[in-house]
PDB file of C-alpha atoms and ligand atoms in Angstrom:
ATOM      1  CA  SER A   1     -33.052 -15.251 -19.820  1.00 49.00           C
ATOM      2  CA  ALA A   2     -32.974 -12.244 -17.733  1.00 68.00           C
ATOM      3  CA  VAL A   3     -30.174 -12.115 -14.749  1.00 81.00           C
ATOM      4  CA  PHE A   4     -31.744 -12.376 -11.292  1.00 92.00           C
ATOM      5  CA  ASN A   5     -31.259  -8.750  -9.596  1.00 94.00           C
ATOM      6  CA  LEU A   6     -30.443  -9.717  -5.930  1.00 95.00           C
ATOM      7  CA  LYS A   7     -32.534  -6.682  -5.023  1.00 93.00           C
ATOM      8  CA  ASP A   8     -35.525  -8.540  -5.748  1.00 94.00           C
ATOM      9  CA  ALA A   9     -34.633 -11.552  -4.022  1.00 93.00           C
ATOM     10  CA  THR A  10     -36.959 -12.147  -0.679  1.00 93.00           C
ATOM     11  CA  LYS A  11     -35.080 -12.798   2.910  1.00 92.00           C
ATOM     12  CA  GLU A  12     -35.295 -16.647   2.501  1.00 93.00           C
ATOM     13  CA  GLU A  13     -33.398 -16.231  -1.104  1.00 94.00           C
ATOM     14  CA  ILE A  14     -30.800 -13.898   0.434  1.00 95.00           C
ATOM     15  CA  GLN A  15     -30.171 -16.258   3.277  1.00 95.00           C
ATOM     16  CA  THR A  16     -29.653 -19.083   0.693  1.00 96.00           C
ATOM     17  CA  PHE A  17     -27.330 -17.102  -1.735  1.00 96.00           C
ATOM     18  CA  LEU A  18     -25.224 -16.265   1.507  1.00 97.00           C
ATOM     19  CA  ASN A  19     -24.907 -19.586   2.662  1.00 97.00           C
ATOM     20  CA  SER A  20     -24.082 -20.932  -0.796  1.00 97.00           C
ATOM     21  CA  PHE A  21     -20.356 -19.606  -0.731  1.00 98.00           C
ATOM     22  CA  ASP A  22     -17.747 -19.765   1.792  1.00 97.00           C
ATOM     23  CA  THR A  23     -14.912 -17.973  -0.408  1.00 98.00           C
ATOM     24  CA  VAL A  24     -15.280 -14.500  -1.916  1.00 98.00           C
ATOM     25  CA  LEU A  25     -13.273 -13.268  -4.962  1.00 98.00           C
ATOM     26  CA  THR A  26     -13.501  -9.852  -5.743  1.00 98.00           C
ATOM     27  CA  ASP A  27     -12.338  -7.744  -8.571  1.00 98.00           C
ATOM     28  CA  CYS A  28     -11.133  -4.417  -7.298  1.00 98.00           C
ATOM     29  CA  ASP A  29     -11.485  -1.227  -9.432  1.00 96.00           C
ATOM     30  CA  GLY A  30     -15.182  -0.906 -10.246  1.00 95.00           C
ATOM     31  CA  VAL A  31     -16.423  -2.866  -7.607  1.00 98.00           C
ATOM     32  CA  LEU A  32     -14.587  -1.650  -4.461  1.00 98.00           C
ATOM     33  CA  TRP A  33     -13.332   1.369  -5.434  1.00 97.00           C
ATOM     34  CA  ILE A  34     -12.733   3.912  -8.627  1.00 93.00           C
ATOM     35  CA  ASP A  35      -9.534   5.408  -8.575  1.00 91.00           C
ATOM     36  CA  ASN A  36      -8.868   6.241  -5.002  1.00 95.00           C
ATOM     37  CA  ASN A  37     -12.471   6.494  -3.758  1.00 96.00           C
ATOM     38  CA  ALA A  38     -14.328   3.685  -1.961  1.00 98.00           C
ATOM     39  CA  ILE A  39     -17.536   2.953  -3.580  1.00 97.00           C
ATOM     40  CA  PRO A  40     -19.998   3.453  -1.262  1.00 98.00           C
ATOM     41  CA  GLY A  41     -21.073   0.453   1.051  1.00 98.00           C
ATOM     42  CA  SER A  42     -18.328  -1.797  -0.612  1.00 98.00           C
ATOM     43  CA  PRO A  43     -16.205  -1.771   2.526  1.00 98.00           C
ATOM     44  CA  GLU A  44     -18.994  -2.741   4.849  1.00 98.00           C
ATOM     45  CA  THR A  45     -20.099  -5.260   2.700  1.00 98.00           C
ATOM     46  CA  MET A  46     -16.640  -6.945   2.408  1.00 98.00           C
ATOM     47  CA  ASN A  47     -15.825  -6.688   6.175  1.00 98.00           C
ATOM     48  CA  GLN A  48     -19.437  -8.195   6.570  1.00 98.00           C
ATOM     49  CA  PHE A  49     -18.615 -11.167   4.229  1.00 98.00           C
ATOM     50  CA  ARG A  50     -15.422 -11.643   6.649  1.00 98.00           C
ATOM     51  CA  LYS A  51     -17.646 -11.406   9.624  1.00 97.00           C
ATOM     52  CA  LEU A  52     -19.724 -14.200   8.210  1.00 97.00           C
ATOM     53  CA  GLY A  53     -16.672 -16.313   8.061  1.00 97.00           C
ATOM     54  CA  LYS A  54     -15.885 -16.077   4.399  1.00 98.00           C
ATOM     55  CA  LYS A  55     -12.503 -16.296   3.024  1.00 97.00           C
ATOM     56  CA  ILE A  56     -11.480 -13.241   0.917  1.00 97.00           C
ATOM     57  CA  PHE A  57      -9.273 -12.831  -2.225  1.00 97.00           C
ATOM     58  CA  TYR A  58      -8.948  -9.694  -4.164  1.00 98.00           C
ATOM     59  CA  VAL A  59      -8.139 -10.293  -7.817  1.00 98.00           C
ATOM     60  CA  THR A  60      -6.984  -7.324  -9.663  1.00 98.00           C
ATOM     61  CA  ASN A  61      -5.979  -6.860 -13.229  1.00 98.00           C
ATOM     62  CA  ASN A  62      -4.089  -3.924 -12.315  1.00 97.00           C
ATOM     63  CA  SER A  63      -0.347  -4.129 -12.964  1.00 98.00           C
ATOM     64  CA  THR A  64       0.896  -0.841 -11.490  1.00 97.00           C
ATOM     65  CA  LYS A  65       1.191  -1.611  -7.875  1.00 97.00           C
ATOM     66  CA  ILE A  66       3.024  -4.527  -5.676  1.00 98.00           C
ATOM     67  CA  ARG A  67       0.601  -6.714  -3.401  1.00 98.00           C
ATOM     68  CA  SER A  68       1.299  -4.860  -0.176  1.00 98.00           C
ATOM     69  CA  ASP A  69       0.612  -1.599  -1.688  1.00 98.00           C
ATOM     70  CA  PHE A  70      -2.700  -2.603  -2.919  1.00 98.00           C
ATOM     71  CA  ALA A  71      -3.351  -3.919   0.744  1.00 98.00           C
ATOM     72  CA  ILE A  72      -2.596  -0.645   2.166  1.00 98.00           C
ATOM     73  CA  LYS A  73      -4.678   1.039  -0.453  1.00 98.00           C
ATOM     74  CA  ALA A  74      -7.601  -1.113   0.792  1.00 98.00           C
ATOM     75  CA  GLN A  75      -6.964  -0.633   4.283  1.00 98.00           C
ATOM     76  CA  GLU A  76      -6.955   3.019   3.774  1.00 98.00           C
ATOM     77  CA  LEU A  77     -10.323   2.809   2.033  1.00 98.00           C
ATOM     78  CA  GLY A  78     -11.911   1.051   5.059  1.00 98.00           C
ATOM     79  CA  PHE A  79     -11.300  -2.824   3.982  1.00 98.00           C
ATOM     80  CA  ILE A  80      -9.971  -5.270   6.037  1.00 98.00           C
ATOM     81  CA  ALA A  81      -7.087  -6.935   3.873  1.00 98.00           C
ATOM     82  CA  SER A  82      -3.629  -8.284   3.949  1.00 98.00           C
ATOM     83  CA  ALA A  83      -1.110  -8.689   1.118  1.00 98.00           C
ATOM     84  CA  ASP A  84      -1.557 -12.380   1.302  1.00 96.00           C
ATOM     85  CA  GLU A  85      -4.997 -12.015   0.006  1.00 97.00           C
ATOM     86  CA  ILE A  86      -4.266  -9.905  -3.032  1.00 98.00           C
ATOM     87  CA  LEU A  87      -3.769 -11.764  -6.275  1.00 98.00           C
ATOM     88  CA  SER A  88      -2.477  -8.726  -8.986  1.00 98.00           C
ATOM     89  CA  THR A  89      -0.818  -9.131 -12.479  1.00 98.00           C
ATOM     90  CA  ALA A  90       2.119  -7.640 -11.308  1.00 98.00           C
ATOM     91  CA  TYR A  91       2.569 -10.634  -8.826  1.00 98.00           C
ATOM     92  CA  LEU A  92       1.447 -13.158 -11.466  1.00 98.00           C
ATOM     93  CA  VAL A  93       4.300 -12.034 -13.905  1.00 98.00           C
ATOM     94  CA  ALA A  94       6.829 -12.546 -10.791  1.00 98.00           C
ATOM     95  CA  HIS A  95       5.032 -15.873 -10.131  1.00 98.00           C
ATOM     96  CA  TYR A  96       5.162 -16.949 -13.836  1.00 98.00           C
ATOM     97  CA  LEU A  97       8.638 -16.377 -14.711  1.00 98.00           C
ATOM     98  CA  LYS A  98      10.120 -17.835 -11.552  1.00 98.00           C
ATOM     99  CA  GLY A  99       8.056 -20.665 -12.030  1.00 98.00           C
ATOM    100  CA  ILE A 100       9.802 -21.406 -15.516  1.00 98.00           C
ATOM    101  CA  GLY A 101      13.081 -20.653 -13.748  1.00 98.00           C
ATOM    102  CA  PHE A 102      13.474 -17.442 -15.986  1.00 98.00           C
ATOM    103  CA  THR A 103      17.464 -16.341 -15.545  1.00 98.00           C
ATOM    104  CA  LYS A 104      17.563 -13.741 -18.282  1.00 98.00           C
ATOM    105  CA  LYS A 105      16.552 -10.024 -18.113  1.00 98.00           C
ATOM    106  CA  VAL A 106      13.006  -8.583 -18.758  1.00 98.00           C
ATOM    107  CA  TYR A 107      12.251  -5.682 -21.207  1.00 98.00           C
ATOM    108  CA  MET A 108       9.095  -4.108 -19.794  1.00 98.00           C
ATOM    109  CA  ILE A 109       6.583  -1.849 -21.061  1.00 98.00           C
ATOM    110  CA  GLY A 110       5.003  -1.427 -17.950  1.00 98.00           C
ATOM    111  CA  SER A 111       5.450   0.226 -14.357  1.00 96.00           C
ATOM    112  CA  ASN A 112       7.638  -0.037 -11.139  1.00 96.00           C
ATOM    113  CA  GLY A 113       4.819  -2.093  -9.737  1.00 98.00           C
ATOM    114  CA  ILE A 114       5.723  -5.003 -11.961  1.00 98.00           C
ATOM    115  CA  GLY A 115       9.444  -3.867 -11.575  1.00 98.00           C
ATOM    116  CA  GLU A 116       9.106  -4.741  -7.752  1.00 98.00           C
ATOM    117  CA  GLU A 117       7.516  -7.872  -7.859  1.00 98.00           C
ATOM    118  CA  LEU A 118      10.063  -9.168 -10.499  1.00 98.00           C
ATOM    119  CA  LYS A 119      13.009  -7.772  -8.105  1.00 98.00           C
ATOM    120  CA  ALA A 120      11.544  -9.900  -5.076  1.00 98.00           C
ATOM    121  CA  VAL A 121      12.078 -13.116  -6.912  1.00 98.00           C
ATOM    122  CA  GLY A 122      15.647 -11.821  -8.354  1.00 98.00           C
ATOM    123  CA  ILE A 123      14.767 -11.352 -11.813  1.00 98.00           C
ATOM    124  CA  ARG A 124      16.604  -8.354 -13.575  1.00 98.00           C
ATOM    125  CA  TYR A 125      14.147  -5.787 -15.688  1.00 98.00           C
ATOM    126  CA  ILE A 126      14.662  -2.805 -17.900  1.00 97.00           C
ATOM    127  CA  GLY A 127      12.362  -0.587 -19.582  1.00 97.00           C
ATOM    128  CA  VAL A 128      10.492   1.238 -16.909  1.00 96.00           C
ATOM    129  CA  GLY A 129      10.011   5.048 -17.166  1.00 94.00           C
ATOM    130  CA  PRO A 130       9.993   7.554 -20.535  1.00 93.00           C
ATOM    131  CA  ASP A 131      12.398   6.379 -23.149  1.00 92.00           C
ATOM    132  CA  HIS A 132      13.668   8.567 -26.207  1.00 80.00           C
ATOM    133  CA  VAL A 133      11.460  11.064 -27.177  1.00 76.00           C
ATOM    134  CA  CYS A 134       9.535  10.366 -30.228  1.00 73.00           C
ATOM    135  CA  SER A 135      11.115  12.625 -32.455  1.00 75.00           C
ATOM    136  CA  ASP A 136      14.457  10.949 -31.999  1.00 80.00           C
ATOM    137  CA  PHE A 137      13.192   7.025 -33.000  1.00 83.00           C
ATOM    138  CA  LYS A 138      14.884   7.066 -36.274  1.00 87.00           C
ATOM    139  CA  SER A 139      18.366   7.365 -34.592  1.00 89.00           C
ATOM    140  CA  MET A 140      17.694   4.309 -32.479  1.00 90.00           C
ATOM    141  CA  LYS A 141      20.464   1.882 -32.831  1.00 92.00           C
ATOM    142  CA  PRO A 142      21.052  -2.192 -32.422  1.00 92.00           C
ATOM    143  CA  SER A 143      23.558  -1.457 -29.831  1.00 92.00           C
ATOM    144  CA  GLU A 144      20.783   0.051 -27.323  1.00 92.00           C
ATOM    145  CA  LEU A 145      19.194  -3.363 -27.440  1.00 96.00           C
ATOM    146  CA  ASP A 146      20.288  -5.424 -24.396  1.00 97.00           C
ATOM    147  CA  SER A 147      21.416  -8.672 -25.372  1.00 97.00           C
ATOM    148  CA  GLU A 148      20.491 -10.174 -22.233  1.00 98.00           C
ATOM    149  CA  VAL A 149      16.719  -9.595 -22.557  1.00 98.00           C
ATOM    150  CA  GLY A 150      14.943 -12.906 -22.968  1.00 98.00           C
ATOM    151  CA  ALA A 151      11.399 -11.622 -22.358  1.00 99.00           C
ATOM    152  CA  VAL A 152       9.124  -8.717 -23.084  1.00 99.00           C
ATOM    153  CA  VAL A 153       6.376  -7.694 -20.591  1.00 99.00           C
ATOM    154  CA  VAL A 154       3.541  -5.566 -21.252  1.00 98.00           C
ATOM    155  CA  GLY A 155       1.576  -4.095 -18.658  1.00 98.00           C
ATOM    156  CA  PHE A 156       0.053  -0.815 -17.876  1.00 98.00           C
ATOM    157  CA  ASP A 157       2.827   2.326 -18.716  1.00 98.00           C
ATOM    158  CA  GLU A 158       1.504   5.729 -18.559  1.00 94.00           C
ATOM    159  CA  HIS A 159       5.048   6.610 -20.564  1.00 95.00           C
ATOM    160  CA  VAL A 160       4.156   4.166 -23.557  1.00 96.00           C
ATOM    161  CA  SER A 161       5.675   5.531 -26.630  1.00 94.00           C
ATOM    162  CA  TYR A 162       6.800   4.615 -30.038  1.00 94.00           C
ATOM    163  CA  PRO A 163      10.403   4.119 -29.124  1.00 94.00           C
ATOM    164  CA  LYS A 164       9.259   1.654 -26.391  1.00 96.00           C
ATOM    165  CA  PHE A 165       7.242  -0.271 -29.224  1.00 97.00           C
ATOM    166  CA  MET A 166      10.198  -0.238 -31.564  1.00 96.00           C
ATOM    167  CA  LYS A 167      12.603  -1.870 -28.548  1.00 97.00           C
ATOM    168  CA  ALA A 168       9.803  -4.629 -27.781  1.00 98.00           C
ATOM    169  CA  ALA A 169       9.168  -5.607 -31.324  1.00 98.00           C
ATOM    170  CA  SER A 170      13.060  -6.065 -31.977  1.00 97.00           C
ATOM    171  CA  TYR A 171      13.137  -8.074 -28.855  1.00 98.00           C
ATOM    172  CA  LEU A 172      10.377 -10.328 -29.932  1.00 98.00           C
ATOM    173  CA  ASP A 173      11.466 -10.569 -33.508  1.00 98.00           C
ATOM    174  CA  SER A 174      13.946 -13.277 -31.895  1.00 98.00           C
ATOM    175  CA  GLU A 175      11.826 -16.346 -31.718  1.00 97.00           C
ATOM    176  CA  ASP A 176      13.128 -17.409 -28.123  1.00 97.00           C
ATOM    177  CA  CYS A 177      12.300 -14.218 -26.504  1.00 98.00           C
ATOM    178  CA  LEU A 178       9.019 -14.614 -24.593  1.00 99.00           C
ATOM    179  CA  PHE A 179       6.014 -12.259 -25.054  1.00 99.00           C
ATOM    180  CA  ILE A 180       4.068 -11.969 -21.886  1.00 98.00           C
ATOM    181  CA  ALA A 181       1.343  -9.617 -20.933  1.00 98.00           C
ATOM    182  CA  THR A 182      -0.500  -8.662 -17.608  1.00 98.00           C
ATOM    183  CA  ASN A 183      -4.274  -8.285 -18.746  1.00 98.00           C
ATOM    184  CA  THR A 184      -6.228  -7.245 -22.129  1.00 97.00           C
ATOM    185  CA  ASP A 185      -8.633  -4.882 -20.506  1.00 96.00           C
ATOM    186  CA  GLU A 186      -9.857  -2.242 -23.334  1.00 94.00           C
ATOM    187  CA  ARG A 187     -10.728   0.181 -20.681  1.00 91.00           C
ATOM    188  CA  PHE A 188     -10.381   1.420 -17.121  1.00 86.00           C
ATOM    189  CA  PRO A 189     -13.222   2.937 -15.308  1.00 77.00           C
ATOM    190  CA  LYS A 190     -13.355   6.589 -14.768  1.00 78.00           C
ATOM    191  CA  GLY A 191     -16.935   7.973 -15.062  1.00 72.00           C
ATOM    192  CA  GLY A 192     -17.576  11.280 -16.771  1.00 78.00           C
ATOM    193  CA  SER A 193     -17.233  11.709 -20.727  1.00 87.00           C
ATOM    194  CA  ILE A 194     -13.240  10.749 -20.345  1.00 88.00           C
ATOM    195  CA  VAL A 195     -12.243   7.195 -21.513  1.00 89.00           C
ATOM    196  CA  VAL A 196      -9.058   5.877 -20.336  1.00 90.00           C
ATOM    197  CA  PRO A 197      -7.626   3.153 -22.515  1.00 95.00           C
ATOM    198  CA  GLY A 198      -6.572  -0.070 -20.972  1.00 96.00           C
ATOM    199  CA  THR A 199      -3.320  -2.348 -20.960  1.00 98.00           C
ATOM    200  CA  GLY A 200      -5.111  -4.332 -23.678  1.00 98.00           C
ATOM    201  CA  THR A 201      -4.678  -1.185 -26.175  1.00 98.00           C
ATOM    202  CA  LEU A 202      -0.790  -1.702 -25.580  1.00 98.00           C
ATOM    203  CA  VAL A 203      -0.777  -5.426 -25.984  1.00 98.00           C
ATOM    204  CA  LYS A 204      -2.570  -5.226 -29.203  1.00 98.00           C
ATOM    205  CA  ALA A 205      -0.153  -2.651 -30.311  1.00 98.00           C
ATOM    206  CA  VAL A 206       2.714  -4.805 -29.424  1.00 98.00           C
ATOM    207  CA  GLU A 207       1.103  -8.150 -31.007  1.00 98.00           C
ATOM    208  CA  THR A 208       0.577  -5.991 -34.162  1.00 98.00           C
ATOM    209  CA  CYS A 209       4.239  -4.804 -34.646  1.00 98.00           C
ATOM    210  CA  SER A 210       6.029  -8.020 -33.263  1.00 98.00           C
ATOM    211  CA  GLN A 211       3.515 -10.255 -35.317  1.00 98.00           C
ATOM    212  CA  ARG A 212       3.293 -12.627 -32.146  1.00 98.00           C
ATOM    213  CA  LYS A 213       0.499 -13.105 -29.605  1.00 98.00           C
ATOM    214  CA  ALA A 214       1.353 -12.476 -25.858  1.00 98.00           C
ATOM    215  CA  LEU A 215       0.487 -14.844 -23.344  1.00 98.00           C
ATOM    216  CA  VAL A 216      -1.948 -13.348 -20.997  1.00 98.00           C
ATOM    217  CA  LEU A 217      -1.646 -14.012 -17.381  1.00 98.00           C
ATOM    218  CA  GLY A 218      -4.692 -11.998 -16.017  1.00 98.00           C
ATOM    219  CA  LYS A 219      -8.571 -12.652 -15.827  1.00 98.00           C
ATOM    220  CA  PRO A 220      -9.831 -14.276 -17.458  1.00 98.00           C
ATOM    221  CA  HIS A 221      -6.871 -15.995 -19.156  1.00 97.00           C
ATOM    222  CA  ALA A 222      -5.889 -19.603 -18.060  1.00 96.00           C
ATOM    223  CA  TYR A 223      -2.989 -18.672 -15.792  1.00 97.00           C
ATOM    224  CA  VAL A 224      -4.722 -17.055 -12.989  1.00 97.00           C
ATOM    225  CA  ARG A 225      -7.558 -19.605 -13.524  1.00 95.00           C
ATOM    226  CA  LYS A 226      -4.788 -22.357 -13.022  1.00 95.00           C
ATOM    227  CA  PHE A 227      -3.440 -20.346  -9.988  1.00 95.00           C
ATOM    228  CA  LEU A 228      -6.954 -19.850  -8.115  1.00 94.00           C
ATOM    229  CA  GLU A 229      -7.603 -23.674  -8.939  1.00 90.00           C
ATOM    230  CA  SER A 230      -4.315 -24.615  -7.129  1.00 93.00           C
ATOM    231  CA  CYS A 231      -5.195 -22.490  -3.875  1.00 91.00           C
ATOM    232  CA  GLY A 232      -7.642 -25.272  -2.887  1.00 91.00           C
ATOM    233  CA  LEU A 233     -11.042 -23.605  -3.381  1.00 94.00           C
ATOM    234  CA  ASP A 234     -14.242 -25.301  -3.926  1.00 96.00           C
ATOM    235  CA  PRO A 235     -15.494 -23.969  -7.112  1.00 96.00           C
ATOM    236  CA  ALA A 236     -19.254 -24.474  -6.314  1.00 97.00           C
ATOM    237  CA  ARG A 237     -18.915 -22.808  -3.274  1.00 98.00           C
ATOM    238  CA  THR A 238     -16.825 -19.794  -4.030  1.00 98.00           C
ATOM    239  CA  LEU A 239     -18.430 -16.523  -5.475  1.00 98.00           C
ATOM    240  CA  MET A 240     -16.743 -14.141  -7.944  1.00 98.00           C
ATOM    241  CA  ILE A 241     -17.650 -10.660  -7.945  1.00 98.00           C
ATOM    242  CA  GLY A 242     -16.675  -8.339 -10.950  1.00 98.00           C
ATOM    243  CA  ASP A 243     -17.856  -5.373 -12.867  1.00 96.00           C
ATOM    244  CA  ARG A 244     -16.828  -6.901 -16.170  1.00 95.00           C
ATOM    245  CA  CYS A 245     -18.276  -9.707 -18.124  1.00 96.00           C
ATOM    246  CA  ASN A 246     -15.703 -10.587 -20.192  1.00 95.00           C
ATOM    247  CA  THR A 247     -12.906 -10.799 -17.690  1.00 97.00           C
ATOM    248  CA  ASP A 248     -14.505 -11.354 -14.031  1.00 98.00           C
ATOM    249  CA  ILE A 249     -17.689 -12.956 -15.080  1.00 97.00           C
ATOM    250  CA  GLU A 250     -15.875 -14.858 -17.755  1.00 97.00           C
ATOM    251  CA  LEU A 251     -13.127 -16.193 -15.236  1.00 97.00           C
ATOM    252  CA  GLY A 252     -16.031 -17.022 -12.824  1.00 98.00           C
ATOM    253  CA  VAL A 253     -17.797 -19.054 -15.351  1.00 97.00           C
ATOM    254  CA  ARG A 254     -14.512 -20.720 -16.720  1.00 96.00           C
ATOM    255  CA  CYS A 255     -13.838 -21.925 -13.114  1.00 96.00           C
ATOM    256  CA  GLY A 256     -17.115 -23.065 -12.291  1.00 97.00           C
ATOM    257  CA  PHE A 257     -17.600 -20.133  -9.769  1.00 98.00           C
ATOM    258  CA  GLN A 258     -21.086 -18.310  -8.808  1.00 98.00           C
ATOM    259  CA  THR A 259     -20.676 -14.945 -10.200  1.00 98.00           C
ATOM    260  CA  LEU A 260     -22.358 -11.708  -9.303  1.00 98.00           C
ATOM    261  CA  LEU A 261     -22.013  -8.594 -11.620  1.00 98.00           C
ATOM    262  CA  VAL A 262     -22.172  -4.947 -10.070  1.00 98.00           C
ATOM    263  CA  LEU A 263     -23.114  -2.058 -12.264  1.00 96.00           C
ATOM    264  CA  SER A 264     -20.864   0.394 -10.379  1.00 95.00           C
ATOM    265  CA  GLY A 265     -17.887  -0.175 -13.120  1.00 92.00           C
ATOM    266  CA  VAL A 266     -17.419  -0.581 -16.695  1.00 90.00           C
ATOM    267  CA  THR A 267     -20.470  -2.572 -17.202  1.00 91.00           C
ATOM    268  CA  SER A 268     -23.657  -0.775 -17.600  1.00 90.00           C
ATOM    269  CA  GLU A 269     -27.358  -1.804 -17.514  1.00 91.00           C
ATOM    270  CA  ARG A 270     -27.178  -0.775 -21.663  1.00 91.00           C
ATOM    271  CA  ASP A 271     -24.211  -3.220 -22.024  1.00 92.00           C
ATOM    272  CA  LEU A 272     -25.691  -6.049 -20.128  1.00 93.00           C
ATOM    273  CA  GLU A 273     -28.677  -5.693 -22.571  1.00 93.00           C
ATOM    274  CA  LYS A 274     -26.374  -6.199 -25.464  1.00 94.00           C
ATOM    275  CA  ILE A 275     -24.575  -9.414 -23.827  1.00 94.00           C
ATOM    276  CA  ARG A 276     -28.314 -10.490 -23.195  1.00 91.00           C
ATOM    277  CA  THR A 277     -28.836 -10.448 -26.850  1.00 93.00           C
ATOM    278  CA  GLU A 278     -25.518 -11.092 -28.148  1.00 93.00           C
ATOM    279  CA  LYS A 279     -25.260 -14.307 -25.587  1.00 88.00           C
ATOM    280  CA  LYS A 280     -21.442 -13.462 -25.629  1.00 91.00           C
ATOM    281  CA  PRO A 281     -19.466 -13.001 -23.219  1.00 93.00           C
ATOM    282  CA  PRO A 282     -20.942 -15.099 -20.317  1.00 94.00           C
ATOM    283  CA  LEU A 283     -23.751 -13.452 -18.080  1.00 95.00           C
ATOM    284  CA  PRO A 284     -23.283 -13.401 -14.482  1.00 97.00           C
ATOM    285  CA  ASP A 285     -25.709 -15.658 -12.127  1.00 97.00           C
ATOM    286  CA  VAL A 286     -26.728 -12.377 -10.262  1.00 97.00           C
ATOM    287  CA  VAL A 287     -26.540  -8.519 -10.563  1.00 97.00           C
ATOM    288  CA  LEU A 288     -26.736  -5.602  -8.202  1.00 97.00           C
ATOM    289  CA  PRO A 289     -26.459  -1.697  -8.937  1.00 97.00           C
ATOM    290  CA  LYS A 290     -23.448  -1.908  -6.443  1.00 98.00           C
ATOM    291  CA  LEU A 291     -21.936  -4.337  -4.138  1.00 98.00           C
ATOM    292  CA  GLY A 292     -22.878  -1.936  -0.995  1.00 98.00           C
ATOM    293  CA  ASP A 293     -26.602  -2.669  -1.890  1.00 97.00           C
ATOM    294  CA  LEU A 294     -26.054  -6.047  -0.151  1.00 96.00           C
ATOM    295  CA  MET A 295     -25.706  -3.841   3.288  1.00 95.00           C
ATOM    296  CA  ALA A 296     -29.477  -3.598   3.314  1.00 94.00           C
ATOM    297  CA  LEU A 297     -30.102  -7.329   2.623  1.00 93.00           C
ATOM    298  CA  PHE A 298     -27.969  -8.842   4.968  1.00 92.00           C
ATOM    299  CA  PRO A 299     -30.196 -10.624   7.872  1.00 89.00           C
ATOM    300  CA  SER A 300     -30.002  -8.533  10.877  1.00 82.00           C
TER     301      SER A 300
HETATM  302  N1  PLP B 401      -4.989  -2.129 -14.706  1.00 88.75           N
HETATM  303  C1  PLP B 401      -4.726  -0.624 -14.304  1.00 88.75           C
HETATM  304  C2  PLP B 401      -3.682  -0.017 -14.993  1.00 88.75           C
HETATM  305  C3  PLP B 401      -6.022   0.016 -13.703  1.00 88.75           C
HETATM  306  O1  PLP B 401      -5.725   1.209 -13.734  1.00 88.75           O
HETATM  307  C4  PLP B 401      -7.188  -0.735 -13.598  1.00 88.75           C
HETATM  308  C5  PLP B 401      -8.348  -0.099 -12.815  1.00 88.75           C
HETATM  309  O2  PLP B 401      -8.282   0.966 -12.944  1.00 88.75           O
HETATM  310  C6  PLP B 401      -7.145  -2.095 -14.003  1.00 88.75           C
HETATM  311  C7  PLP B 401      -6.085  -2.448 -14.657  1.00 88.75           C
HETATM  312  C8  PLP B 401      -8.220  -2.953 -13.808  1.00 88.75           C
HETATM  313  O3  PLP B 401      -8.180  -3.390 -12.426  1.00 88.75           O
HETATM  314  P1  PLP B 401      -9.331  -4.458 -11.920  1.00 88.75           P
HETATM  315  O4  PLP B 401      -9.126  -5.842 -12.632  1.00 88.75           O
HETATM  316  O5  PLP B 401      -9.299  -4.279 -10.304  1.00 88.75           O
HETATM  317  O6  PLP B 401     -10.685  -3.860 -12.272  1.00 88.75           O
HETATM  318 CA1   CA B 402     -12.599  -4.157 -12.413  1.00 88.75          CA
END
């Protein structure tokens, strides 16, 4: 069945849609902004939801920033936002490890964003930043491994390298070392002809060399789902907005939320056609070219 485009809705249908939810969960990159540029109309639309009394959460798989930095970025781009409305994967890593009473060290393929969230809950970590130059990798010695490491965390890491994969796999060779990943996005939106490999690329690499499967915390996986379910939302009256069917919309469908896909990020009209044919991942309830298109549809 075709996905209903909200642009084709009557005034009454828009009013019914707007009345049908009181919580809005939104993806960030691809829905609200791309890189450091707001997508036109997105700030006004989110702020209008807030004006209508909707509760708002920003749910991002991006692991490179702490929650307060996401709030600052959102504010600078024109969104009303506070740190406690941000649910990001760096925060989820810290929340998870704290929740299980983890007291050892984390070896990280990742960024300072995860590091700062870990520090905030008193968990020690190593691995941020460049490691050996790759031509040195054969000289790596067992003494370079830290015996206090009890978990490997894989998130986005612009300094990812062969030596880092060696260390991660070596730690994970011990069965009691935990293996956690922030997210498995294949690509990040960029536009133009440049493809930006996503964190899923790094997770697959570490899964391959460690011969293990990571526990993935971000959208659409079980941990973020349970987290959201513990927030006391009414699923039937919650709207999930996203630009990807296999993360955002899949999470929304698994949680029983209403779902809105926008075509301003990763998923194109052509991808949507393919998903429709293959019946996988789940289709959204409704679609819009971009979130800001709602501005013209809000009742005046
Ligand atoms: N992780 C990183 C490192 C990113 O740069 C991005 C998007 O730019 C994402 C994840 C995806 O974030 P979101 O879930 O907000 O689309
Ligand atoms: Ca996105």
